[in-house]
Coordinates of C-alpha atoms and ligand atoms in Angstrom, one line a residue:
M1 CA 55.4 146.0 61.9
D2 CA 54.3 144.3 65.0
I3 CA 56.6 141.8 66.7
K4 CA 53.5 139.7 67.4
H5 CA 53.2 138.8 63.7
I6 CA 56.6 137.2 63.9
V7 CA 56.1 135.5 67.3
N8 CA 52.7 134.2 66.4
T9 CA 54.1 132.6 63.3
L10 CA 56.5 130.5 65.2
K11 CA 55.3 127.1 66.4
S12 CA 55.3 127.1 70.2
P13 CA 58.3 129.4 70.8
S14 CA 59.9 129.2 74.2
E15 CA 60.3 132.1 76.6
N16 CA 63.9 132.3 75.6
D17 CA 63.1 132.4 71.9
I18 CA 60.6 135.2 72.4
N19 CA 63.1 137.2 74.5
L20 CA 65.8 136.8 71.9
I21 CA 63.5 137.9 69.1
R22 CA 62.3 140.8 71.0
R23 CA 65.9 142.0 71.7
A24 CA 66.8 141.6 68.0
F25 CA 63.6 143.4 67.0
D26 CA 64.3 146.4 69.3
F27 CA 68.0 146.5 68.4
S28 CA 67.4 146.5 64.7
Q29 CA 64.5 149.0 64.9
K30 CA 66.7 151.4 66.8
A31 CA 69.8 150.8 64.6
H32 CA 67.8 151.6 61.4
Q33 CA 66.0 154.5 63.0
G34 CA 65.6 157.3 60.5
Q35 CA 66.7 155.3 57.5
K36 CA 64.4 154.9 54.6
R37 CA 64.0 152.3 51.9
K38 CA 64.0 153.5 48.3
T39 CA 60.2 153.0 48.4
N40 CA 60.3 155.8 51.0
E41 CA 59.1 153.5 53.7
P42 CA 61.0 153.1 57.0
Y43 CA 64.0 150.9 56.5
F44 CA 63.0 148.5 59.3
I45 CA 60.2 147.2 57.1
H46 CA 62.8 145.2 55.2
P47 CA 64.4 143.3 58.0
F48 CA 61.0 142.8 59.5
E49 CA 59.6 141.2 56.3
T50 CA 62.7 139.1 55.9
A51 CA 62.4 137.8 59.5
L52 CA 58.6 137.2 59.1
K53 CA 59.4 135.0 56.0
V54 CA 62.1 133.1 57.9
A55 CA 59.6 132.5 60.7
Q56 CA 57.0 131.3 58.2
W57 CA 59.5 128.8 56.9
R58 CA 59.8 127.7 60.6
L59 CA 63.4 128.2 61.0
D60 CA 64.7 128.5 64.6
A61 CA 64.7 131.6 66.8
P62 CA 68.4 132.5 66.1
S63 CA 67.7 132.5 62.4
V64 CA 64.7 134.9 62.9
A65 CA 66.9 137.1 65.1
A66 CA 69.6 137.1 62.5
A67 CA 67.1 138.0 59.8
L68 CA 66.0 141.0 61.9
L69 CA 69.6 142.1 62.2
H70 CA 70.9 141.1 58.8
D71 CA 71.5 144.6 57.5
V72 CA 72.6 146.2 60.8
A73 CA 76.3 145.5 60.4
E74 CA 76.4 146.6 56.8
D75 CA 74.2 149.7 56.9
T76 CA 74.3 151.2 60.4
K77 CA 76.9 152.4 62.8
Y78 CA 77.0 149.1 64.6
T79 CA 79.7 146.6 63.8
I80 CA 79.5 142.8 63.6
D81 CA 81.7 142.7 66.7
E82 CA 79.1 144.7 68.6
I83 CA 76.4 142.4 67.4
K84 CA 78.5 139.4 68.6
K85 CA 78.9 140.9 72.0
E86 CA 75.2 141.6 72.2
F87 CA 73.8 138.4 70.6
G88 CA 76.5 135.8 70.6
E89 CA 78.6 133.8 68.2
E90 CA 75.8 131.9 66.4
I91 CA 73.8 134.9 65.4
A92 CA 76.8 137.0 64.4
F93 CA 78.0 134.0 62.3
L94 CA 74.6 133.9 60.5
I95 CA 74.6 137.6 59.9
D96 CA 78.2 137.6 58.7
G97 CA 77.3 134.9 56.2
V98 CA 74.4 136.8 54.8
T99 CA 76.5 139.9 54.5
K100 CA 79.2 138.0 52.6
L101 CA 76.6 136.6 50.2
G102 CA 75.4 140.1 49.6
K103 CA 78.9 141.0 48.4
L104 CA 78.9 138.4 45.6
K105 CA 77.8 139.9 42.3
Y106 CA 76.6 138.0 39.3
R107 CA 77.7 139.6 36.1
G108 CA 75.5 137.7 33.7
V109 CA 78.0 135.1 32.5
K110 CA 75.8 132.0 32.1
E111 CA 78.6 129.4 32.5
K112 CA 79.7 131.0 35.7
A113 CA 76.2 130.8 37.2
E114 CA 76.6 127.2 38.5
N115 CA 80.0 128.0 40.0
L116 CA 78.5 131.0 41.8
R117 CA 75.7 128.9 43.2
K118 CA 78.2 126.4 44.5
M119 CA 80.2 129.2 45.9
I120 CA 77.2 130.5 47.7
L121 CA 76.8 127.2 49.4
A122 CA 80.5 127.0 50.2
I123 CA 80.7 130.4 51.7
S124 CA 77.5 130.0 53.7
Q125 CA 78.6 126.9 55.5
D126 CA 75.3 126.8 57.2
I127 CA 72.1 126.2 55.2
R128 CA 70.3 128.8 57.4
V129 CA 72.4 131.5 55.9
V130 CA 71.2 130.7 52.4
I131 CA 67.6 130.6 53.6
I132 CA 67.8 134.0 55.3
K133 CA 69.4 135.3 52.1
L134 CA 66.5 134.0 50.0
A135 CA 64.0 135.7 52.3
D136 CA 66.1 138.9 52.0
R137 CA 66.1 138.6 48.2
L138 CA 62.4 137.9 48.1
H139 CA 61.5 141.1 49.8
N140 CA 64.0 143.1 47.8
M141 CA 62.5 141.7 44.6
K142 CA 59.0 142.8 45.8
T143 CA 60.2 146.4 46.0
L144 CA 62.5 146.3 43.0
S145 CA 60.4 148.9 41.1
A146 CA 61.6 151.6 43.5
I147 CA 65.3 151.3 42.5
P148 CA 67.0 152.8 39.3
A149 CA 66.2 150.9 36.1
N150 CA 69.8 149.9 35.3
K151 CA 70.1 148.2 38.7
Q152 CA 66.7 146.5 38.4
K153 CA 67.8 144.5 35.4
R154 CA 71.0 143.3 37.0
I155 CA 69.3 142.3 40.2
A156 CA 66.4 140.6 38.4
L157 CA 68.9 138.6 36.3
E158 CA 70.9 137.6 39.3
T159 CA 67.7 136.5 40.9
E160 CA 66.7 134.4 37.9
E161 CA 70.1 132.9 37.3
I162 CA 71.4 132.4 40.8
Y163 CA 68.8 132.6 43.6
A164 CA 65.8 131.0 41.9
P165 CA 67.7 127.9 40.8
L166 CA 69.4 127.8 44.2
A167 CA 66.0 127.8 45.9
Y168 CA 64.8 125.2 43.4
R169 CA 67.8 123.0 44.1
L170 CA 67.0 123.2 47.8
G171 CA 63.5 122.0 47.0
M172 CA 62.0 125.4 47.9
Q173 CA 59.7 125.4 44.9
M174 CA 57.4 128.1 46.1
V175 CA 60.2 130.7 46.6
A176 CA 61.9 129.6 43.4
G177 CA 58.7 130.3 41.5
E178 CA 58.0 133.5 43.3
L179 CA 61.5 134.8 42.6
E180 CA 61.2 133.9 38.9
D181 CA 57.9 135.5 38.7
L182 CA 59.1 138.7 40.3
A183 CA 62.1 138.8 38.0
F184 CA 60.2 138.1 34.8
P185 CA 58.7 141.5 34.0
Y186 CA 62.2 143.1 34.4
I187 CA 64.0 140.7 32.2
H188 CA 61.3 140.2 29.6
P189 CA 59.1 143.3 29.7
E190 CA 57.6 142.8 26.2
E191 CA 56.8 139.1 26.8
Y192 CA 55.2 140.1 30.1
R193 CA 53.0 142.6 28.4
W194 CA 52.0 140.0 25.8
L195 CA 51.0 137.5 28.5
L196 CA 49.0 140.1 30.4
Q197 CA 47.1 141.0 27.3
N198 CA 46.5 137.5 26.1
I199 CA 45.9 135.5 29.3
K200 CA 44.2 137.6 31.8
D201 CA 40.7 136.7 30.8
Q202 CA 41.6 133.1 30.3
Y203 CA 42.9 133.0 33.9
E204 CA 39.7 134.2 35.3
E205 CA 37.6 131.9 33.1
R206 CA 39.7 128.9 34.1
Q207 CA 39.6 129.9 37.8
Q208 CA 35.8 129.9 37.7
Y209 CA 35.9 126.6 35.8
A210 CA 38.1 125.1 38.6
E211 CA 35.5 126.2 41.2
R212 CA 32.9 124.2 39.3
I213 CA 35.0 121.1 39.4
K214 CA 35.8 121.1 43.1
P215 CA 32.4 119.9 44.5
I216 CA 32.3 117.1 41.9
I217 CA 35.6 115.8 43.1
A218 CA 34.8 116.2 46.7
K219 CA 31.6 114.1 46.1
A220 CA 33.4 111.4 44.2
L221 CA 36.1 111.1 46.9
K222 CA 33.5 111.0 49.7
E223 CA 31.7 108.1 47.9
N224 CA 35.0 106.2 48.1
N225 CA 35.6 107.1 51.7
I226 CA 38.4 109.4 51.1
E227 CA 38.5 112.6 53.1
P228 CA 40.8 115.1 51.3
L229 CA 42.7 117.5 53.5
K230 CA 42.4 120.2 50.9
I231 CA 41.3 120.7 47.3
D232 CA 42.5 123.9 45.8
S233 CA 43.4 125.4 42.4
R234 CA 46.5 127.3 41.5
A235 CA 47.2 129.5 38.6
K236 CA 50.4 128.8 36.7
R237 CA 53.1 131.4 37.2
W238 CA 54.0 133.9 34.5
S239 CA 57.6 132.8 34.2
S240 CA 56.9 129.1 33.9
L241 CA 53.9 129.7 31.6
Y242 CA 56.1 131.7 29.3
K243 CA 58.8 129.0 29.2
K244 CA 56.1 126.4 28.4
L245 CA 54.5 128.6 25.7
L246 CA 57.9 128.9 24.0
R247 CA 57.9 125.1 23.7
Y248 CA 54.4 125.0 22.3
N249 CA 54.7 127.7 19.7
M250 CA 52.9 130.2 21.9
D251 CA 49.7 128.2 21.5
L252 CA 47.7 128.6 24.7
N253 CA 45.4 125.7 23.8
Q254 CA 48.3 123.4 24.4
I255 CA 48.7 124.5 28.0
Y256 CA 46.5 122.3 30.3
D257 CA 47.8 123.6 33.6
L258 CA 47.1 127.3 33.2
V259 CA 45.0 126.5 36.2
A260 CA 45.7 123.2 37.9
L261 CA 43.8 121.5 40.7
R262 CA 45.6 120.2 43.6
I263 CA 44.3 117.5 45.9
I264 CA 46.0 116.9 49.2
V265 CA 45.3 113.7 51.1
E266 CA 46.6 111.9 54.1
T267 CA 48.5 109.0 52.9
V268 CA 50.4 107.8 49.8
E269 CA 47.8 105.0 49.3
D270 CA 45.2 107.7 49.2
C271 CA 47.1 109.5 46.5
Y272 CA 46.9 106.5 44.2
A273 CA 43.3 105.9 45.1
V274 CA 42.4 109.5 44.2
L275 CA 44.2 109.0 40.9
G276 CA 42.0 105.9 40.2
I277 CA 38.8 107.7 41.2
L278 CA 39.7 110.7 39.0
H279 CA 40.3 108.5 36.0
H280 CA 37.0 106.8 36.7
V281 CA 35.1 110.1 36.6
W282 CA 36.9 111.6 33.7
P283 CA 39.1 109.8 31.1
P284 CA 42.8 110.6 31.3
L285 CA 44.7 112.1 28.4
P286 CA 47.1 109.4 27.3
G287 CA 50.8 109.9 28.2
R288 CA 50.1 112.7 30.7
I289 CA 50.2 110.7 33.9
K290 CA 53.3 111.4 35.8
D291 CA 54.2 109.5 38.9
Y292 CA 56.8 111.6 40.8
I293 CA 56.1 109.6 43.9
A294 CA 57.7 106.5 42.6
L295 CA 60.2 108.6 40.6
P296 CA 60.8 111.9 42.4
K297 CA 62.2 114.8 40.4
P298 CA 65.9 115.4 40.9
N299 CA 65.2 118.2 43.5
G300 CA 63.1 115.7 45.5
Y301 CA 59.7 116.9 44.3
R302 CA 57.0 114.2 44.8
S303 CA 53.4 114.3 43.5
L304 CA 51.1 112.5 41.1
H305 CA 50.2 114.5 38.0
T306 CA 47.5 113.7 35.5
V307 CA 45.5 115.5 32.8
V308 CA 41.9 114.4 32.3
F309 CA 39.2 115.3 29.9
C310 CA 37.2 117.1 32.5
L311 CA 33.9 119.1 32.5
D312 CA 32.9 120.1 29.0
G313 CA 35.6 117.8 27.7
K314 CA 38.3 120.3 28.7
P315 CA 41.8 118.9 29.4
T316 CA 42.6 119.8 33.0
E317 CA 45.6 119.1 35.1
F318 CA 45.4 117.5 38.6
Q319 CA 48.2 117.2 41.1
I320 CA 47.8 114.7 44.0
R321 CA 50.0 114.6 47.0
T322 CA 50.2 114.2 50.8
L323 CA 50.5 117.1 53.1
E324 CA 54.1 116.2 53.8
M325 CA 54.9 116.1 50.1
H326 CA 53.2 119.4 49.7
E327 CA 55.2 121.1 52.4
E328 CA 58.3 119.7 51.1
A329 CA 57.5 120.8 47.6
E330 CA 56.8 124.3 48.7
N331 CA 59.5 124.8 51.3
G332 CA 62.0 122.1 50.7
V333 CA 65.1 122.3 52.8
A334 CA 63.4 124.9 55.1
A335 CA 60.6 122.4 55.8
H336 CA 63.1 119.7 56.5
W337 CA 65.2 121.9 58.7
A338 CA 62.1 122.7 60.8
Y339 CA 61.3 119.1 61.1
Q340 CA 64.8 118.2 62.1
Q341 CA 64.7 120.8 64.8
A342 CA 61.2 119.8 65.9
K343 CA 62.2 116.2 66.0
S344 CA 64.2 116.7 69.2
G345 CA 61.3 118.3 71.0
E346 CA 58.5 116.2 72.5
D347 CA 55.7 118.3 71.3
Y348 CA 56.7 117.5 67.8
I349 CA 56.5 113.8 68.3
K350 CA 53.1 114.0 69.8
G351 CA 51.9 116.6 67.3
R352 CA 53.1 115.3 64.1
P353 CA 54.0 111.6 64.2
I354 CA 54.0 111.4 60.4
F355 CA 57.3 113.3 60.2
A356 CA 58.9 111.7 63.2
E357 CA 58.5 108.2 61.8
K358 CA 59.9 109.1 58.5
K359 CA 63.5 108.1 58.3
E360 CA 64.5 110.4 55.5
L361 CA 62.8 113.1 53.5
A362 CA 63.3 112.8 49.8
W363 CA 65.2 116.1 49.5
V364 CA 67.8 114.9 51.9
Q365 CA 68.7 112.2 49.4
Q366 CA 68.6 114.8 46.7
L367 CA 70.9 117.1 48.5
R368 CA 73.2 114.3 49.2
N369 CA 73.2 113.4 45.5
W370 CA 73.9 116.9 44.7
Q371 CA 76.8 117.0 47.1
K372 CA 78.1 113.8 45.6
E373 CA 77.8 115.3 42.1
I374 CA 79.9 118.2 43.4
S375 CA 82.5 115.9 45.0
D376 CA 82.7 113.8 41.8
S377 CA 83.5 116.8 39.8
Q378 CA 85.9 117.7 42.6
E379 CA 87.7 114.5 42.1
F380 CA 87.8 115.3 38.4
L381 CA 88.9 118.8 38.8
G382 CA 91.4 117.7 41.4
S383 CA 93.1 115.6 38.8
L384 CA 93.4 118.8 36.8
K385 CA 94.8 120.6 39.8
V386 CA 91.8 122.8 40.0
D387 CA 90.1 121.6 43.1
F388 CA 86.8 122.9 44.3
F389 CA 85.4 123.3 47.7
K390 CA 87.4 121.2 50.0
D391 CA 90.7 122.8 49.0
R392 CA 89.4 125.9 47.5
I393 CA 88.6 129.2 49.0
F394 CA 86.7 132.1 47.4
A395 CA 87.8 135.6 48.2
I396 CA 86.1 138.7 47.0
T397 CA 87.4 142.0 45.6
P398 CA 85.9 145.2 47.0
K399 CA 83.8 145.4 43.8
G400 CA 82.3 142.0 44.5
E401 CA 84.2 139.9 42.0
V402 CA 85.0 136.4 43.2
V403 CA 88.6 135.1 43.1
D404 CA 89.0 131.4 43.3
L405 CA 92.1 130.3 45.2
P406 CA 93.6 127.2 46.7
A407 CA 93.3 126.8 50.5
G408 CA 96.1 128.6 52.3
A409 CA 96.4 131.2 49.7
T410 CA 97.6 134.7 50.7
P411 CA 97.0 138.3 49.6
V412 CA 99.9 137.9 47.2
D413 CA 98.2 135.0 45.5
F414 CA 95.1 137.0 45.3
A415 CA 97.0 139.9 43.8
Y416 CA 98.6 137.8 41.1
Q417 CA 95.2 136.2 40.3
I418 CA 93.8 139.7 39.6
H419 CA 96.7 140.7 37.4
S420 CA 100.4 140.0 37.2
E421 CA 101.3 143.7 37.6
V422 CA 99.1 144.0 40.7
G423 CA 101.0 141.0 42.1
D424 CA 104.4 142.5 41.2
Q425 CA 103.5 145.8 42.8
C426 CA 101.8 144.4 45.8
A427 CA 102.9 146.4 48.9
G428 CA 100.2 145.4 51.4
A429 CA 96.7 144.2 51.8
K430 CA 93.5 144.8 53.7
V431 CA 91.2 141.9 54.6
N432 CA 87.7 142.8 55.6
N433 CA 89.0 146.4 56.0
K434 CA 91.8 145.5 58.3
I435 CA 95.5 145.6 57.3
V436 CA 97.0 142.2 57.3
S437 CA 100.5 140.8 56.6
L438 CA 101.2 139.5 53.1
D439 CA 101.5 135.9 54.3
H440 CA 98.0 136.1 56.0
K441 CA 96.0 133.1 55.1
L442 CA 92.7 134.0 53.4
R443 CA 89.4 132.4 54.1
S444 CA 86.3 132.0 52.0
G445 CA 84.2 135.1 51.8
D446 CA 87.1 137.5 52.8
V447 CA 86.9 140.8 51.0
V448 CA 90.5 141.5 50.0
E449 CA 91.9 144.8 48.9
V450 CA 95.4 144.9 47.5
L451 CA 97.5 147.9 48.1
T452 CA 100.0 148.6 45.3
Q453 CA 103.1 150.7 45.0
K454 CA 104.6 151.8 41.7
N455 CA 108.1 150.3 41.0
K456 CA 107.7 147.8 43.8
K457 CA 109.4 144.5 43.1
P458 CA 108.4 141.1 44.4
S459 CA 110.4 139.8 47.3
E460 CA 112.1 136.4 47.2
S461 CA 110.7 135.7 50.6
W462 CA 107.2 135.6 49.1
L463 CA 108.1 132.2 47.6
G464 CA 108.0 130.9 51.2
F465 CA 104.3 131.4 51.5
V466 CA 102.5 131.8 48.2
K467 CA 100.3 128.8 47.1
T468 CA 99.5 129.3 43.5
S469 CA 101.9 128.3 40.8
M470 CA 101.0 131.4 38.9
A471 CA 102.4 133.6 41.8
K472 CA 105.4 131.4 42.1
R473 CA 106.2 131.6 38.4
R474 CA 105.8 135.3 38.3
I475 CA 107.9 135.9 41.4
R476 CA 110.7 133.8 40.1
L477 CA 110.6 135.6 36.8
A478 CA 110.7 139.0 38.5
I479 CA 113.6 138.0 40.7
K480 CA 115.6 136.9 37.7
G481 CA 114.9 140.2 36.1
K482 CA 113.5 138.4 33.1
T483 CA 110.0 139.8 33.4
S484 CA 110.2 142.0 30.3
I485 CA 111.7 139.3 28.1
M486 CA 109.1 136.7 29.1
R487 CA 106.1 138.9 28.9
G488 CA 103.8 138.1 26.0
K489 CA 105.6 134.8 25.5
E490 CA 103.0 132.5 27.0
P491 CA 103.3 129.0 25.5
A492 CA 100.9 128.2 22.7
Q493 CA 97.7 126.5 23.7
T494 CA 94.9 124.7 21.9
E495 CA 91.3 124.8 23.0
F496 CA 89.1 121.8 22.2
K497 CA 85.4 122.3 22.1
L498 CA 83.4 119.1 22.6
I499 CA 79.6 118.7 22.2
V500 CA 78.7 115.8 24.3
E501 CA 75.9 113.8 25.8
D502 CA 76.0 113.8 29.5
R503 CA 77.1 110.8 31.5
V504 CA 78.5 110.2 35.0
G505 CA 82.2 110.0 34.7
L506 CA 82.3 111.4 31.2
L507 CA 84.6 114.3 32.2
K508 CA 86.9 111.9 33.8
D509 CA 87.2 109.8 30.7
I510 CA 87.8 112.9 28.6
S511 CA 90.5 114.2 30.9
S512 CA 92.3 110.8 31.0
V513 CA 92.7 110.9 27.2
F514 CA 94.8 114.0 27.8
S515 CA 96.7 112.6 30.7
R516 CA 97.5 109.3 28.9
A517 CA 99.0 111.4 26.1
H518 CA 101.0 113.3 28.8
I519 CA 99.4 116.6 27.8
N520 CA 98.8 119.2 30.5
I521 CA 95.3 120.6 30.7
T522 CA 95.3 124.3 31.7
K523 CA 91.6 124.9 31.9
T524 CA 88.3 123.1 31.7
T525 CA 84.9 124.5 31.4
A526 CA 81.9 122.3 31.3
N527 CA 78.4 123.6 30.7
F528 CA 75.8 121.0 31.6
E529 CA 73.2 123.7 32.0
E530 CA 72.7 123.5 28.3
K531 CA 71.0 120.2 28.8
K532 CA 68.1 122.0 30.5
R533 CA 67.5 124.1 27.5
G534 CA 67.3 121.0 25.3
R535 CA 70.8 121.5 23.9
F536 CA 73.8 119.3 24.2
P537 CA 76.3 120.1 26.9
V538 CA 79.5 121.7 25.8
V539 CA 82.9 120.9 27.3
K540 CA 85.9 123.2 26.5
I541 CA 89.4 122.1 27.3
R542 CA 92.6 124.1 27.0
C543 CA 95.9 122.4 26.9
L544 CA 99.6 123.0 26.2
I545 CA 100.0 121.7 22.7
S546 CA 100.2 123.3 19.3
D547 CA 101.6 120.5 17.3
K548 CA 99.1 119.7 14.5
E549 CA 99.9 116.0 14.4
K550 CA 99.4 115.6 18.2
I551 CA 96.2 117.5 18.0
E552 CA 94.8 115.2 15.3
K553 CA 95.8 112.2 17.4
L554 CA 93.9 113.6 20.4
V555 CA 90.8 114.2 18.3
L556 CA 90.8 110.6 17.1
K557 CA 91.1 109.4 20.7
L558 CA 88.4 111.7 21.9
K559 CA 86.1 110.5 19.1
E560 CA 86.3 107.0 20.6
I561 CA 84.3 108.2 23.5
K562 CA 80.7 107.3 22.6
E563 CA 79.1 110.4 24.2
V564 CA 81.3 112.8 22.3
R565 CA 79.3 114.0 19.3
E566 CA 81.3 116.8 17.8
I567 CA 84.9 118.1 18.2
S568 CA 86.4 121.3 17.1
Y569 CA 89.6 123.0 18.1
K570 CA 91.5 126.3 17.7
L571 CA 94.8 127.7 18.8
V572 CA 94.6 130.3 21.5
Ligands
MN1 MN1 68.7 143.1 53.2

C-alpha cells in the first residue's frame, strides 16, 4: 500500500493534487489504524484499492482523495463535519454521497431494480459519486468470500442487479463485466462449477489458437500499410458465456467468441479497412458482421464485429475498433469524465488531439437519451401524480429501505408512508441522527427515524405542512375521530395487467384511455426489463373502479392500442 502507486497512476498530477492525495492517504490510514477487514488484512487496504481504481479511471484528485476517505465517516471516530473542515466541501460532498449510496439496500425485487438504479443517480447528484461507489463495490466483491454466506448472496445479487447494469448504462463495460463475473459464482454456484469443468481446457486451447492467428493478421495488415496499435485476445467472461450458452442449449460449439481477437487501430477508416482485409484472408460467416460504429449499442458501445472461418476452418470472432472506442467501451463515463477534465488543460490538447477535436463522445449522447427516457416517463408519471426525480425525493429508513416522497415532504409524510399507525403515533423524528422538527423538509438520501408514542393523536396543525395526500387523508380522518370506522374500508380497486410491445409514448397512450374515461389511476408499474430477457414487457395499472361494465369498456378501449397484446384484470 504505497501512495506512489496511486500518484504514478495519475496523468501528470499537479503539486496540489499530490499534496491533497497525500493528506487524504495519511488521514485515512490513521483513522482506520488497528481496524481489520474480514479477510484479516488491515482495513486501509480497502480504501487504498478503491482509490487506486478511481485513479486508474483517471478521475480527478478530489475523487481519489474522497475514495481514500470514503469509509472514514462511517466506520471511524471521525465525522463528516471533521472531514469537511479538513478537506473542504467538495470532498465531503463526494464522501457523503458514497455513504448514502451504501445505505440503500436491494432486497431482490426485480421490478424495483430499475427504480433503485435511478434513485442511485438521483441521490448521487454527481457522477463521480457513482464511480467511486463502483470502485468500492468492485473491491468488496473481490473479497466477498471472507464474509458470512448469507450476506454473500445478497451482496452478489445486488451487484448483479443494480451495480453491474448501472456500470453498463454508464458505458463502463469492463467494470460491468468484472462485477457480473465476481457475482456469478455466488448466485449460480452449480452453473459455475459446470462451466469450470467443461470449459477450462477449451479456454486454454483457444487461447493458444489465438496466439497462432496473431502473426498472420499482423502480416496481412502490414502488407496493406496498416499499423495496428494492438492485437490481443480476450477470453469471454463466465457470466456472459453462461447467458449465451442458455440461448444455445448449452452447446459450446455454437459459441464463437469464447476467445475473441481484438484489433485496435488508429482511425475509423482503418477499422473498415481491417474488416475488408480480414474477409479477404478468411471468409466471413454470413450474418455475423455487426457494425456498431454506424449503429452504436444503446450504451454507446462502438466497434466492428465479425466471425470468420479462420485457421483450420474454425469460426472465430474479431472485434475491430479505434483506441478511443476501446477506452470508451472499457471505461465509458469515467473515460469521458477524464477527457472533459483534461480538455481544459494544455497538456491534453498537445498530447491527445484526437479527443480534443471530437465534439461529442457517443456515450454522452447515450446518457442524454437515457435522461430523456427518464424525463419522458417523468412526464407520464407526472400525469398520474407520481412524479420522479425533479419533484421527488428518496428518504431512507434506518434499515436501508427507500421511501419515495414528493419534494418538500416532512417526517410526518415519511411516517405515514411507512404505516398509517406510525404516522398517527408520530411524536418526533431524527434525520441523519439529529432531532428535527416535524415540519422539517426532507432531502434525498436523508436517513429518517420516526419516534412514536403510544396513544398519540395527529395534530390538526400537521395539515399545514404535510405534502402527501395519504398523510392529509389520514390526519383528517383521525381528527374527525372516524379512524376506526373507516379502517379497512378502502375503496374497491381493479388491477389491469397488460402484456405489451414496447414503444415510445405507449404508457402515455395507455394512461390517457383511463383519463378520458375519468378514472383515477392509483398505481402503475411497468417492467420493460422483461424485454431484455426476450419476453414482452408487462404493465400493471390499478384504478378506482369495480363496476364490471366499466371495466369491460376499458378493456375494449385498451385493446384498440396496437401494441397491447393481452389484457387481464382482477379486483384487488
Ligand atoms: Mn467501502
